[in-house]
Amino acid sequence: MLYTPGMSISEELFERACRVIPGGVNSPVRAFRRLERAPFFVKRAEGAHLTDEDDKQYIDYVGTWGPAILGHAPECVISAVQAAVPHGLGYGIPTRVEVDMAETVCRWIPSIEKVRMTNSGTEATMSAVRLARGYTGRRYIIKFAGCYHGHVDSLLVAAGSGALTHGEPDSAGVPAEFANLTIVLPYNDRAAVERAFASHPGEIAGIIVEPFPGNAGFYLPRPGYLEFLREITEKNGALLIFDEVMTGFRISAAGVQGKLGITPDLTTLGKIIGGGLPVGAFGGRREIMDCVSPLGAVYQAGTLSGNPVAMAAGLAQLNYLEQHDSYTRLEQLGARLEEGVRRILRDEQLPLTFIRDGSMFCLHFTTQEVYDLDTAMSGNFDMFRRYFHAMLEQGVYVAPSPYETGFISTAHTEADIDATLAAMQRALRLAK
Ligand SMILES: *Cc1c(COP(=O)(O)O)cnc(C)c1O
């Protein structure tokens, strides 16, 4: 990409970045590539607001892609980090705060009896899948098209998020022999799961699923679908893995499983659990987790895992969420946004599909019901692009892809939501 004099500071930085970083970014969705403009570079962030290098301000609905549930730089997290830092940045030996964190996770999420910390969601899902295979002694894993579980080799098949945005649902560099051990099925299709179990008797180690998929836009399970996955895995001696890296501590204190009362065998966590620092976790039933090294034969490790500064940040965020009735507040803000969006769609006679649960939402640029990858992909990308640019122009940052979820934080105010709705009405008029 070539930029000419008169560039903004963000454009200058992006030009420098592109010379030394692939695509100028350290994670692909940040590149704004299909939007035909440079990304903005953030100088600082506070609450629900970002300020870029050119001092332009945005109301933020990306929220670090999920972690910033209290908004950016919340006082409780910043002071916990500041209190932890003088004691050292990490020792690679056990610390008290790791026990506090594990006890908190086990108390919040009853299906988790033991938990192991990692440094990212990707490590958590990779480890959970290895554990499912090690525990059952079976080879195959079922995943659903459009569900993203990080960039794990065997899970990078028909994955959502960045891979989808860039039109590369499968990655080069994943040998067919790996991918062949992953059975990819459409989400919300019970018969497909029944057929897979029937054609691979005694060979399926488990199902990994985003219980509320949030990486191909946001959509929901049909009533009874997750309960069905619970039953069929149990009947076939396979494990049910809920990937709650995005929905954990977000949809409810205990994620989707807490909201719907379903007990998976294993759960993967990330994003919110790190309070903005790099953390993931996987946990579940004691007897399964006891197969992890050093107790069991499934190897899993991490030099920086359970880092005390990251644990302090995450724990401060979780404690704050618990002490401030945050989920009621997030639901209020979400409901206000939803009411406004539905009014705008009526006023503008744009019957687009809007899906929300709590503080997660997605405006799909399609008039179809969205319940799987195909229907999520049925949207009008050009209309989204015009909408995105018009929103950014007005100082509202929504995800730079139609296949992402929007996030509200407790730092958003009614005034932020109302300003967003006014911008949205203008943007949709322009985008039509
Ligand atoms: C973000 C995400 C991951 C990957 O987490 P990273 O920290 O980016 O590696 C895995 N699963 C789901 C559902 C996610 O949303």
CSV table of C-alpha atoms and ligand atoms in Angstrom, one decimal:
chain,number,residue,atom,x,y,z
A,1,MET,CA,0.0,0.0,0.0
A,2,LEU,CA,1.3,3.4,-0.9
A,3,TYR,CA,0.6,6.6,1.0
A,4,THR,CA,1.3,10.2,-0.1
A,5,PRO,CA,2.3,13.3,1.7
A,6,GLY,CA,-0.4,14.7,3.9
A,7,MET,CA,-0.8,11.4,5.6
A,8,SER,CA,-2.1,11.2,9.1
A,9,ILE,CA,0.2,10.0,11.9
A,10,SER,CA,-1.6,6.6,11.8
A,11,GLU,CA,-1.0,6.3,8.1
A,12,GLU,CA,2.7,7.1,8.6
A,13,LEU,CA,3.0,4.5,11.4
A,14,PHE,CA,1.2,1.9,9.2
A,15,GLU,CA,3.6,2.5,6.4
A,16,ARG,CA,6.6,1.9,8.7
A,17,ALA,CA,4.8,-1.1,10.2
A,18,CYS,CA,4.2,-2.7,6.8
A,19,ARG,CA,7.9,-2.7,6.1
A,20,VAL,CA,8.8,-4.8,9.2
A,21,ILE,CA,5.6,-6.6,10.3
A,22,PRO,CA,3.6,-8.9,8.0
A,23,GLY,CA,0.6,-6.8,6.9
A,24,GLY,CA,1.7,-4.1,9.4
A,25,VAL,CA,-0.1,-5.9,12.3
A,26,ASN,CA,0.4,-8.5,14.9
A,27,SER,CA,-3.0,-10.1,14.3
A,28,PRO,CA,-4.8,-10.1,10.9
A,29,VAL,CA,-8.2,-8.5,11.7
A,30,ARG,CA,-6.4,-5.3,12.8
A,31,ALA,CA,-5.2,-4.6,9.3
A,32,PHE,CA,-8.6,-3.3,7.9
A,33,ARG,CA,-7.5,-4.8,4.6
A,34,ARG,CA,-10.9,-5.4,3.0
A,35,LEU,CA,-11.9,-1.9,4.1
A,36,GLU,CA,-9.3,-0.3,1.9
A,37,ARG,CA,-7.8,2.1,4.5
A,38,ALA,CA,-5.1,2.0,7.0
A,39,PRO,CA,-6.0,1.1,10.6
A,40,PHE,CA,-5.9,3.9,13.2
A,41,PHE,CA,-3.1,3.5,15.8
A,42,VAL,CA,-4.2,3.9,19.4
A,43,LYS,CA,-2.3,6.3,21.6
A,44,ARG,CA,-4.4,5.8,24.8
A,45,ALA,CA,-7.7,4.5,26.0
A,46,GLU,CA,-9.9,5.2,28.9
A,47,GLY,CA,-13.3,3.7,29.7
A,48,ALA,CA,-15.3,3.3,26.6
A,49,HIS,CA,-13.2,5.7,24.6
A,50,LEU,CA,-10.1,5.4,22.4
A,51,THR,CA,-7.8,8.2,21.3
A,52,ASP,CA,-5.7,7.6,18.2
A,53,GLU,CA,-2.3,9.0,17.3
A,54,ASP,CA,-4.0,11.9,15.5
A,55,ASP,CA,-6.0,12.7,18.6
A,56,LYS,CA,-9.3,11.6,17.1
A,57,GLN,CA,-11.6,10.0,19.7
A,58,TYR,CA,-13.8,7.0,19.2
A,59,ILE,CA,-16.6,5.3,21.2
A,60,ASP,CA,-15.3,1.7,21.2
A,61,TYR,CA,-17.4,-1.4,20.6
A,62,VAL,CA,-14.5,-3.7,20.0
A,63,GLY,CA,-13.3,-3.7,23.6
A,64,THR,CA,-9.9,-5.3,22.8
A,65,TRP,CA,-12.0,-8.0,21.0
A,66,GLY,CA,-13.6,-8.9,24.3
A,67,PRO,CA,-11.4,-8.5,27.4
A,68,ALA,CA,-12.3,-4.9,28.2
A,69,ILE,CA,-15.6,-5.7,29.9
A,70,LEU,CA,-15.0,-2.8,32.4
A,71,GLY,CA,-13.8,-0.5,29.6
A,72,HIS,CA,-10.2,0.4,29.1
A,73,ALA,CA,-7.7,1.0,31.9
A,74,PRO,CA,-10.2,0.4,34.8
A,75,GLU,CA,-8.9,1.8,38.0
A,76,CYS,CA,-9.3,-1.5,39.9
A,77,VAL,CA,-7.1,-3.4,37.3
A,78,ILE,CA,-4.5,-0.6,37.0
A,79,SER,CA,-4.0,-0.4,40.7
A,80,ALA,CA,-3.8,-4.2,41.1
A,81,VAL,CA,-1.0,-4.2,38.4
A,82,GLN,CA,0.8,-1.3,40.1
A,83,ALA,CA,0.6,-3.2,43.4
A,84,ALA,CA,2.0,-6.4,41.9
A,85,VAL,CA,4.8,-5.0,39.8
A,86,PRO,CA,7.3,-4.0,42.5
A,87,HIS,CA,7.3,-7.6,43.8
A,88,GLY,CA,8.8,-8.8,40.5
A,89,LEU,CA,7.4,-9.6,37.1
A,90,GLY,CA,7.4,-13.4,37.2
A,91,TYR,CA,9.4,-16.2,38.8
A,92,GLY,CA,8.3,-19.4,37.1
A,93,ILE,CA,7.6,-20.8,40.6
A,94,PRO,CA,4.2,-21.0,42.3
A,95,THR,CA,2.6,-17.9,43.7
A,96,ARG,CA,-0.4,-17.2,46.0
A,97,VAL,CA,-2.3,-15.3,43.4
A,98,GLU,CA,-2.4,-18.3,41.1
A,99,VAL,CA,-4.3,-20.2,43.9
A,100,ASP,CA,-6.6,-17.2,44.4
A,101,MET,CA,-7.3,-17.2,40.6
A,102,ALA,CA,-8.0,-20.9,40.4
A,103,GLU,CA,-10.3,-20.9,43.4
A,104,THR,CA,-12.2,-18.0,41.9
A,105,VAL,CA,-12.6,-19.7,38.5
A,106,CYS,CA,-13.8,-22.9,40.2
A,107,ARG,CA,-16.2,-21.0,42.4
A,108,TRP,CA,-17.7,-19.0,39.5
A,109,ILE,CA,-17.9,-21.9,37.0
A,110,PRO,CA,-19.2,-25.1,38.8
A,111,SER,CA,-18.3,-27.5,35.9
A,112,ILE,CA,-14.6,-26.5,36.5
A,113,GLU,CA,-13.2,-28.5,39.4
A,114,LYS,CA,-9.5,-27.9,38.4
A,115,VAL,CA,-8.1,-25.3,36.1
A,116,ARG,CA,-4.7,-24.7,34.4
A,117,MET,CA,-3.6,-21.3,33.2
A,118,THR,CA,-2.2,-20.5,29.8
A,119,ASN,CA,-1.0,-17.3,28.0
A,120,SER,CA,-3.7,-17.1,25.4
A,121,GLY,CA,-7.1,-18.6,24.3
A,122,THR,CA,-5.3,-20.5,21.5
A,123,GLU,CA,-3.1,-22.3,24.0
A,124,ALA,CA,-6.2,-23.1,26.1
A,125,THR,CA,-8.1,-24.7,23.2
A,126,MET,CA,-5.0,-26.5,21.9
A,127,SER,CA,-4.5,-28.0,25.3
A,128,ALA,CA,-8.1,-28.9,25.8
A,129,VAL,CA,-8.3,-30.8,22.5
A,130,ARG,CA,-5.1,-32.7,23.3
A,131,LEU,CA,-6.5,-33.5,26.7
A,132,ALA,CA,-9.8,-34.8,25.2
A,133,ARG,CA,-7.8,-37.0,22.9
A,134,GLY,CA,-5.4,-38.2,25.7
A,135,TYR,CA,-8.3,-38.9,28.1
A,136,THR,CA,-10.5,-40.8,25.6
A,137,GLY,CA,-7.7,-42.4,23.6
A,138,ARG,CA,-9.6,-41.3,20.4
A,139,ARG,CA,-8.5,-39.4,17.4
A,140,TYR,CA,-11.4,-37.3,15.9
A,141,ILE,CA,-12.6,-33.9,17.0
A,142,ILE,CA,-15.9,-32.3,15.9
A,143,LYS,CA,-15.9,-28.6,15.3
A,144,PHE,CA,-18.5,-26.3,13.7
A,145,ALA,CA,-18.0,-24.2,10.6
A,146,GLY,CA,-17.6,-20.6,11.5
A,147,CYS,CA,-16.5,-21.3,15.1
A,148,TYR,CA,-13.1,-20.0,15.8
A,149,HIS,CA,-10.9,-21.6,18.5
A,150,GLY,CA,-7.7,-19.8,18.0
A,151,HIS,CA,-5.0,-20.6,15.4
A,152,VAL,CA,-4.5,-24.2,16.5
A,153,ASP,CA,-3.5,-26.4,13.5
A,154,SER,CA,-6.3,-28.9,13.8
A,155,LEU,CA,-8.9,-26.3,14.6
A,156,LEU,CA,-8.0,-23.9,11.8
A,157,VAL,CA,-10.5,-25.6,9.5
A,158,ALA,CA,-13.6,-23.5,8.4
A,159,ALA,CA,-12.7,-21.1,11.2
A,160,GLY,CA,-14.3,-17.8,11.6
A,161,SER,CA,-12.9,-14.3,12.5
A,162,GLY,CA,-9.9,-13.1,10.7
A,163,ALA,CA,-9.7,-16.1,8.5
A,164,LEU,CA,-13.2,-15.4,7.2
A,165,THR,CA,-12.7,-11.7,6.8
A,166,HIS,CA,-9.8,-12.4,4.5
A,167,GLY,CA,-11.5,-15.1,2.6
A,168,GLU,CA,-9.2,-17.9,3.8
A,169,PRO,CA,-11.3,-20.2,5.9
A,170,ASP,CA,-8.5,-22.7,5.8
A,171,SER,CA,-4.9,-22.0,6.4
A,172,ALA,CA,-1.9,-23.0,4.3
A,173,GLY,CA,0.6,-24.9,6.4
A,174,VAL,CA,-1.9,-27.2,8.0
A,175,PRO,CA,-1.2,-30.7,6.5
A,176,ALA,CA,-4.3,-32.5,5.3
A,177,GLU,CA,-3.4,-35.3,7.7
A,178,PHE,CA,-4.1,-32.9,10.6
A,179,ALA,CA,-7.2,-31.4,9.2
A,180,ASN,CA,-8.6,-34.8,8.4
A,181,LEU,CA,-8.8,-35.6,12.1
A,182,THR,CA,-11.2,-32.6,12.4
A,183,ILE,CA,-14.8,-33.2,11.4
A,184,VAL,CA,-16.4,-29.9,10.4
A,185,LEU,CA,-20.2,-29.7,10.7
A,186,PRO,CA,-22.7,-26.9,10.3
A,187,TYR,CA,-23.8,-25.3,13.6
A,188,ASN,CA,-27.4,-25.8,14.8
A,189,ASP,CA,-27.7,-29.0,12.6
A,190,ARG,CA,-28.5,-32.0,14.9
A,191,ALA,CA,-28.7,-34.6,12.1
A,192,ALA,CA,-25.2,-33.8,11.0
A,193,VAL,CA,-23.8,-34.5,14.5
A,194,GLU,CA,-25.8,-37.8,14.7
A,195,ARG,CA,-24.4,-38.9,11.3
A,196,ALA,CA,-20.9,-38.1,12.4
A,197,PHE,CA,-21.1,-40.2,15.5
A,198,ALA,CA,-22.8,-43.0,13.5
A,199,SER,CA,-20.0,-43.1,10.9
A,200,HIS,CA,-17.1,-42.9,13.4
A,201,PRO,CA,-18.2,-45.2,16.2
A,202,GLY,CA,-15.9,-45.1,19.2
A,203,GLU,CA,-13.5,-42.8,17.4
A,204,ILE,CA,-14.7,-39.3,18.3
A,205,ALA,CA,-12.8,-37.8,21.3
A,206,GLY,CA,-15.0,-34.8,21.7
A,207,ILE,CA,-16.9,-31.8,20.3
A,208,ILE,CA,-15.5,-28.3,20.7
A,209,VAL,CA,-18.1,-25.5,20.3
A,210,GLU,CA,-18.5,-21.8,20.9
A,211,PRO,CA,-21.8,-22.2,22.8
A,212,PHE,CA,-22.8,-18.7,21.5
A,213,PRO,CA,-20.8,-18.4,18.3
A,214,GLY,CA,-19.1,-14.9,18.1
A,215,ASN,CA,-16.5,-15.3,15.4
A,216,ALA,CA,-18.7,-15.2,12.3
A,217,GLY,CA,-20.8,-12.3,13.5
A,218,PHE,CA,-22.9,-13.3,16.5
A,219,TYR,CA,-25.7,-15.9,16.5
A,220,LEU,CA,-27.4,-18.2,19.0
A,221,PRO,CA,-28.1,-21.9,19.4
A,222,ARG,CA,-31.6,-23.1,18.5
A,223,PRO,CA,-33.5,-24.0,21.7
A,224,GLY,CA,-32.3,-27.4,23.0
A,225,TYR,CA,-29.3,-27.6,20.6
A,226,LEU,CA,-26.6,-27.3,23.2
A,227,GLU,CA,-28.5,-29.7,25.5
A,228,PHE,CA,-28.5,-32.1,22.5
A,229,LEU,CA,-24.7,-31.8,22.1
A,230,ARG,CA,-24.4,-32.6,25.9
A,231,GLU,CA,-26.6,-35.7,25.5
A,232,ILE,CA,-25.0,-37.1,22.3
A,233,THR,CA,-21.4,-36.7,23.6
A,234,GLU,CA,-22.3,-38.4,26.9
A,235,LYS,CA,-24.0,-41.3,25.1
A,236,ASN,CA,-21.0,-41.8,22.9
A,237,GLY,CA,-18.2,-41.5,25.5
A,238,ALA,CA,-17.0,-38.3,23.9
A,239,LEU,CA,-16.2,-35.1,25.8
A,240,LEU,CA,-18.1,-31.8,25.3
A,241,ILE,CA,-15.7,-28.8,25.3
A,242,PHE,CA,-17.3,-25.4,25.6
A,243,ASP,CA,-15.0,-22.8,24.2
A,244,GLU,CA,-16.0,-19.8,26.4
A,245,VAL,CA,-12.9,-17.7,25.6
A,246,MET,CA,-15.3,-15.0,24.4
A,247,THR,CA,-18.5,-15.7,26.3
A,248,GLY,CA,-16.9,-16.7,29.7
A,249,PHE,CA,-17.5,-14.0,32.4
A,250,ARG,CA,-19.4,-12.1,29.6
A,251,ILE,CA,-22.8,-13.8,29.0
A,252,SER,CA,-23.0,-14.4,32.7
A,253,ALA,CA,-20.6,-14.8,35.6
A,254,ALA,CA,-20.4,-18.5,34.6
A,255,GLY,CA,-20.6,-17.9,30.8
A,256,VAL,CA,-23.2,-19.5,28.5
A,257,GLN,CA,-23.1,-22.7,30.6
A,258,GLY,CA,-24.2,-20.7,33.7
A,259,LYS,CA,-27.0,-19.0,31.8
A,260,LEU,CA,-28.4,-22.2,30.2
A,261,GLY,CA,-27.5,-24.6,33.1
A,262,ILE,CA,-25.5,-27.0,30.9
A,263,THR,CA,-22.4,-28.8,32.3
A,264,PRO,CA,-19.6,-29.4,29.7
A,265,ASP,CA,-16.7,-31.7,30.5
A,266,LEU,CA,-14.1,-29.1,29.7
A,267,THR,CA,-14.2,-25.3,29.3
A,268,THR,CA,-11.7,-23.0,27.7
A,269,LEU,CA,-11.3,-19.4,28.9
A,270,GLY,CA,-9.4,-16.3,27.8
A,271,LYS,CA,-9.9,-12.6,27.1
A,272,ILE,CA,-11.8,-11.2,30.2
A,273,ILE,CA,-9.8,-13.5,32.6
A,274,GLY,CA,-6.6,-11.6,31.9
A,275,GLY,CA,-8.0,-8.1,32.6
A,276,GLY,CA,-6.3,-6.9,29.4
A,277,LEU,CA,-3.1,-8.9,29.9
A,278,PRO,CA,-2.4,-12.2,27.9
A,279,VAL,CA,-4.1,-15.0,29.8
A,280,GLY,CA,-6.1,-18.1,28.9
A,281,ALA,CA,-7.2,-21.1,30.9
A,282,PHE,CA,-8.7,-24.6,30.5
A,283,GLY,CA,-10.5,-26.6,33.2
A,284,GLY,CA,-13.1,-29.1,33.9
A,285,ARG,CA,-14.0,-32.3,35.7
A,286,ARG,CA,-11.3,-33.4,38.2
A,287,GLU,CA,-10.8,-36.8,36.8
A,288,ILE,CA,-10.2,-35.4,33.3
A,289,MET,CA,-7.9,-32.6,34.5
A,290,ASP,CA,-5.8,-35.1,36.5
A,291,CYS,CA,-4.7,-36.5,33.2
A,292,VAL,CA,-2.6,-33.3,32.7
A,293,SER,CA,1.1,-33.4,33.5
A,294,PRO,CA,2.6,-33.7,36.1
A,295,LEU,CA,-0.2,-35.9,37.4
A,296,GLY,CA,-1.0,-37.5,34.1
A,297,ALA,CA,0.4,-38.3,30.7
A,298,VAL,CA,-1.0,-35.4,28.7
A,299,TYR,CA,1.9,-32.9,28.5
A,300,GLN,CA,1.1,-29.2,28.8
A,301,ALA,CA,3.3,-26.4,30.1
A,302,GLY,CA,4.2,-22.7,29.9
A,303,THR,CA,7.2,-20.6,31.0
A,304,LEU,CA,5.1,-17.6,31.7
A,305,SER,CA,1.8,-19.3,32.6
A,306,GLY,CA,0.1,-18.0,35.7
A,307,ASN,CA,2.3,-14.9,35.5
A,308,PRO,CA,1.7,-13.0,38.8
A,309,VAL,CA,1.1,-9.6,37.2
A,310,ALA,CA,-1.4,-11.0,34.7
A,311,MET,CA,-3.1,-13.0,37.5
A,312,ALA,CA,-3.4,-9.8,39.6
A,313,ALA,CA,-5.0,-8.0,36.6
A,314,GLY,CA,-7.4,-10.7,35.8
A,315,LEU,CA,-8.4,-11.3,39.4
A,316,ALA,CA,-9.0,-7.6,40.0
A,317,GLN,CA,-11.3,-7.5,37.0
A,318,LEU,CA,-13.3,-10.6,38.1
A,319,ASN,CA,-13.6,-9.4,41.6
A,320,TYR,CA,-14.9,-6.0,40.4
A,321,LEU,CA,-17.5,-7.7,38.1
A,322,GLU,CA,-18.8,-9.8,41.0
A,323,GLN,CA,-19.0,-6.9,43.5
A,324,HIS,CA,-20.8,-4.4,41.3
A,325,ASP,CA,-23.8,-6.3,39.8
A,326,SER,CA,-22.2,-5.7,36.5
A,327,TYR,CA,-24.3,-8.2,34.5
A,328,THR,CA,-27.5,-6.3,35.3
A,329,ARG,CA,-25.8,-3.1,34.1
A,330,LEU,CA,-24.5,-4.7,30.9
A,331,GLU,CA,-28.0,-6.0,30.2
A,332,GLN,CA,-29.5,-2.5,30.7
A,333,LEU,CA,-27.1,-1.0,28.3
A,334,GLY,CA,-27.5,-3.8,25.8
A,335,ALA,CA,-31.3,-3.5,25.9
A,336,ARG,CA,-31.1,0.2,25.3
A,337,LEU,CA,-28.8,-0.3,22.3
A,338,GLU,CA,-31.1,-3.1,20.9
A,339,GLU,CA,-34.3,-1.0,21.3
A,340,GLY,CA,-32.6,1.9,19.5
A,341,VAL,CA,-31.3,-0.3,16.7
A,342,ARG,CA,-34.7,-1.9,16.1
A,343,ARG,CA,-36.3,1.5,16.0
A,344,ILE,CA,-33.8,2.7,13.4
A,345,LEU,CA,-34.2,-0.4,11.3
A,346,ARG,CA,-38.0,0.2,11.3
A,347,ASP,CA,-37.7,3.9,10.5
A,348,GLU,CA,-35.2,3.3,7.7
A,349,GLN,CA,-37.2,0.4,6.4
A,350,LEU,CA,-34.1,-1.8,6.5
A,351,PRO,CA,-35.1,-5.2,7.7
A,352,LEU,CA,-31.5,-6.3,8.7
A,353,THR,CA,-30.9,-9.0,11.2
A,354,PHE,CA,-29.8,-7.8,14.7
A,355,ILE,CA,-28.8,-10.3,17.3
A,356,ARG,CA,-28.0,-9.5,20.9
A,357,ASP,CA,-27.5,-11.3,24.2
A,358,GLY,CA,-26.4,-9.2,27.2
A,359,SER,CA,-23.4,-7.1,26.1
A,360,MET,CA,-22.7,-9.0,22.9
A,361,PHE,CA,-24.4,-8.0,19.7
A,362,CYS,CA,-24.1,-8.1,15.9
A,363,LEU,CA,-25.8,-6.2,13.1
A,364,HIS,CA,-25.9,-8.7,10.2
A,365,PHE,CA,-26.2,-7.0,6.8
A,366,THR,CA,-28.7,-9.6,5.6
A,367,THR,CA,-32.4,-9.9,5.9
A,368,GLN,CA,-32.1,-13.7,6.5
A,369,GLU,CA,-32.4,-15.3,9.8
A,370,VAL,CA,-28.7,-16.0,10.9
A,371,TYR,CA,-28.1,-19.3,12.7
A,372,ASP,CA,-24.9,-20.8,11.1
A,373,LEU,CA,-21.9,-19.9,9.0
A,374,ASP,CA,-23.7,-19.9,5.6
A,375,THR,CA,-26.5,-17.5,6.8
A,376,ALA,CA,-23.9,-15.3,8.6
A,377,MET,CA,-22.0,-15.1,5.2
A,378,SER,CA,-25.2,-14.1,3.3
A,379,GLY,CA,-24.7,-10.4,4.2
A,380,ASN,CA,-23.9,-7.5,1.9
A,381,PHE,CA,-20.2,-6.6,2.4
A,382,ASP,CA,-20.3,-3.4,0.4
A,383,MET,CA,-23.1,-2.1,2.5
A,384,PHE,CA,-21.1,-3.0,5.7
A,385,ARG,CA,-18.1,-1.2,4.3
A,386,ARG,CA,-20.0,2.0,3.7
A,387,TYR,CA,-21.5,1.7,7.2
A,388,PHE,CA,-18.1,1.0,8.9
A,389,HIS,CA,-16.5,4.1,7.3
A,390,ALA,CA,-19.5,6.3,8.1
A,391,MET,CA,-19.4,5.1,11.8
A,392,LEU,CA,-15.6,5.7,12.1
A,393,GLU,CA,-16.0,9.1,10.5
A,394,GLN,CA,-18.5,10.0,13.3
A,395,GLY,CA,-16.2,8.7,16.0
A,396,VAL,CA,-17.7,5.3,16.6
A,397,TYR,CA,-15.4,2.3,16.3
A,398,VAL,CA,-17.3,-1.0,15.4
A,399,ALA,CA,-15.3,-4.1,14.5
A,400,PRO,CA,-13.7,-3.7,11.0
A,401,SER,CA,-15.4,-6.8,9.8
A,402,PRO,CA,-19.1,-7.9,9.5
A,403,TYR,CA,-18.0,-11.3,11.0
A,404,GLU,CA,-17.2,-10.0,14.5
A,405,THR,CA,-19.2,-9.4,17.6
A,406,GLY,CA,-19.7,-6.0,19.2
A,407,PHE,CA,-19.0,-5.7,22.9
A,408,ILE,CA,-20.5,-3.2,25.4
A,409,SER,CA,-18.6,-2.5,28.6
A,410,THR,CA,-19.7,-1.2,32.0
A,411,ALA,CA,-17.8,2.0,31.2
A,412,HIS,CA,-20.3,2.8,28.4
A,413,THR,CA,-22.9,5.3,29.5
A,414,GLU,CA,-26.5,5.9,28.3
A,415,ALA,CA,-25.1,9.0,26.5
A,416,ASP,CA,-22.5,6.9,24.7
A,417,ILE,CA,-25.3,4.5,23.5
A,418,ASP,CA,-27.5,7.4,22.4
A,419,ALA,CA,-24.7,9.1,20.5
A,420,THR,CA,-23.9,5.7,18.9
A,421,LEU,CA,-27.5,5.3,17.8
A,422,ALA,CA,-27.6,8.7,16.2
A,423,ALA,CA,-24.4,7.9,14.3
A,424,MET,CA,-25.8,4.6,13.3
A,425,GLN,CA,-28.9,6.1,11.8
A,426,ARG,CA,-26.9,8.5,9.7
A,427,ALA,CA,-24.4,5.7,8.7
A,428,LEU,CA,-27.2,3.3,7.7
A,429,ARG,CA,-28.8,6.0,5.6
A,430,LEU,CA,-25.5,6.6,3.8
A,431,ALA,CA,-24.9,2.8,3.4
A,432,LYS,CA,-28.3,1.9,2.0
B,1,LIG,C1,-10.4,-15.2,20.8
B,1,LIG,C2,-10.8,-16.6,20.8
B,1,LIG,C3,-9.9,-17.6,20.9
B,1,LIG,C4,-8.4,-17.4,20.8
B,1,LIG,O1,-7.9,-16.7,21.8
B,1,LIG,P1,-6.5,-15.9,21.7
B,1,LIG,O2,-6.2,-15.3,23.0
B,1,LIG,O3,-6.7,-14.9,20.6
B,1,LIG,O4,-5.5,-17.0,21.3
B,1,LIG,C5,-10.4,-18.9,21.0
B,1,LIG,N1,-11.7,-19.2,21.0
B,1,LIG,C6,-12.6,-18.2,21.0
B,1,LIG,C7,-14.1,-18.5,21.1
B,1,LIG,C8,-12.2,-16.9,20.8
B,1,LIG,O5,-13.1,-15.9,20.7
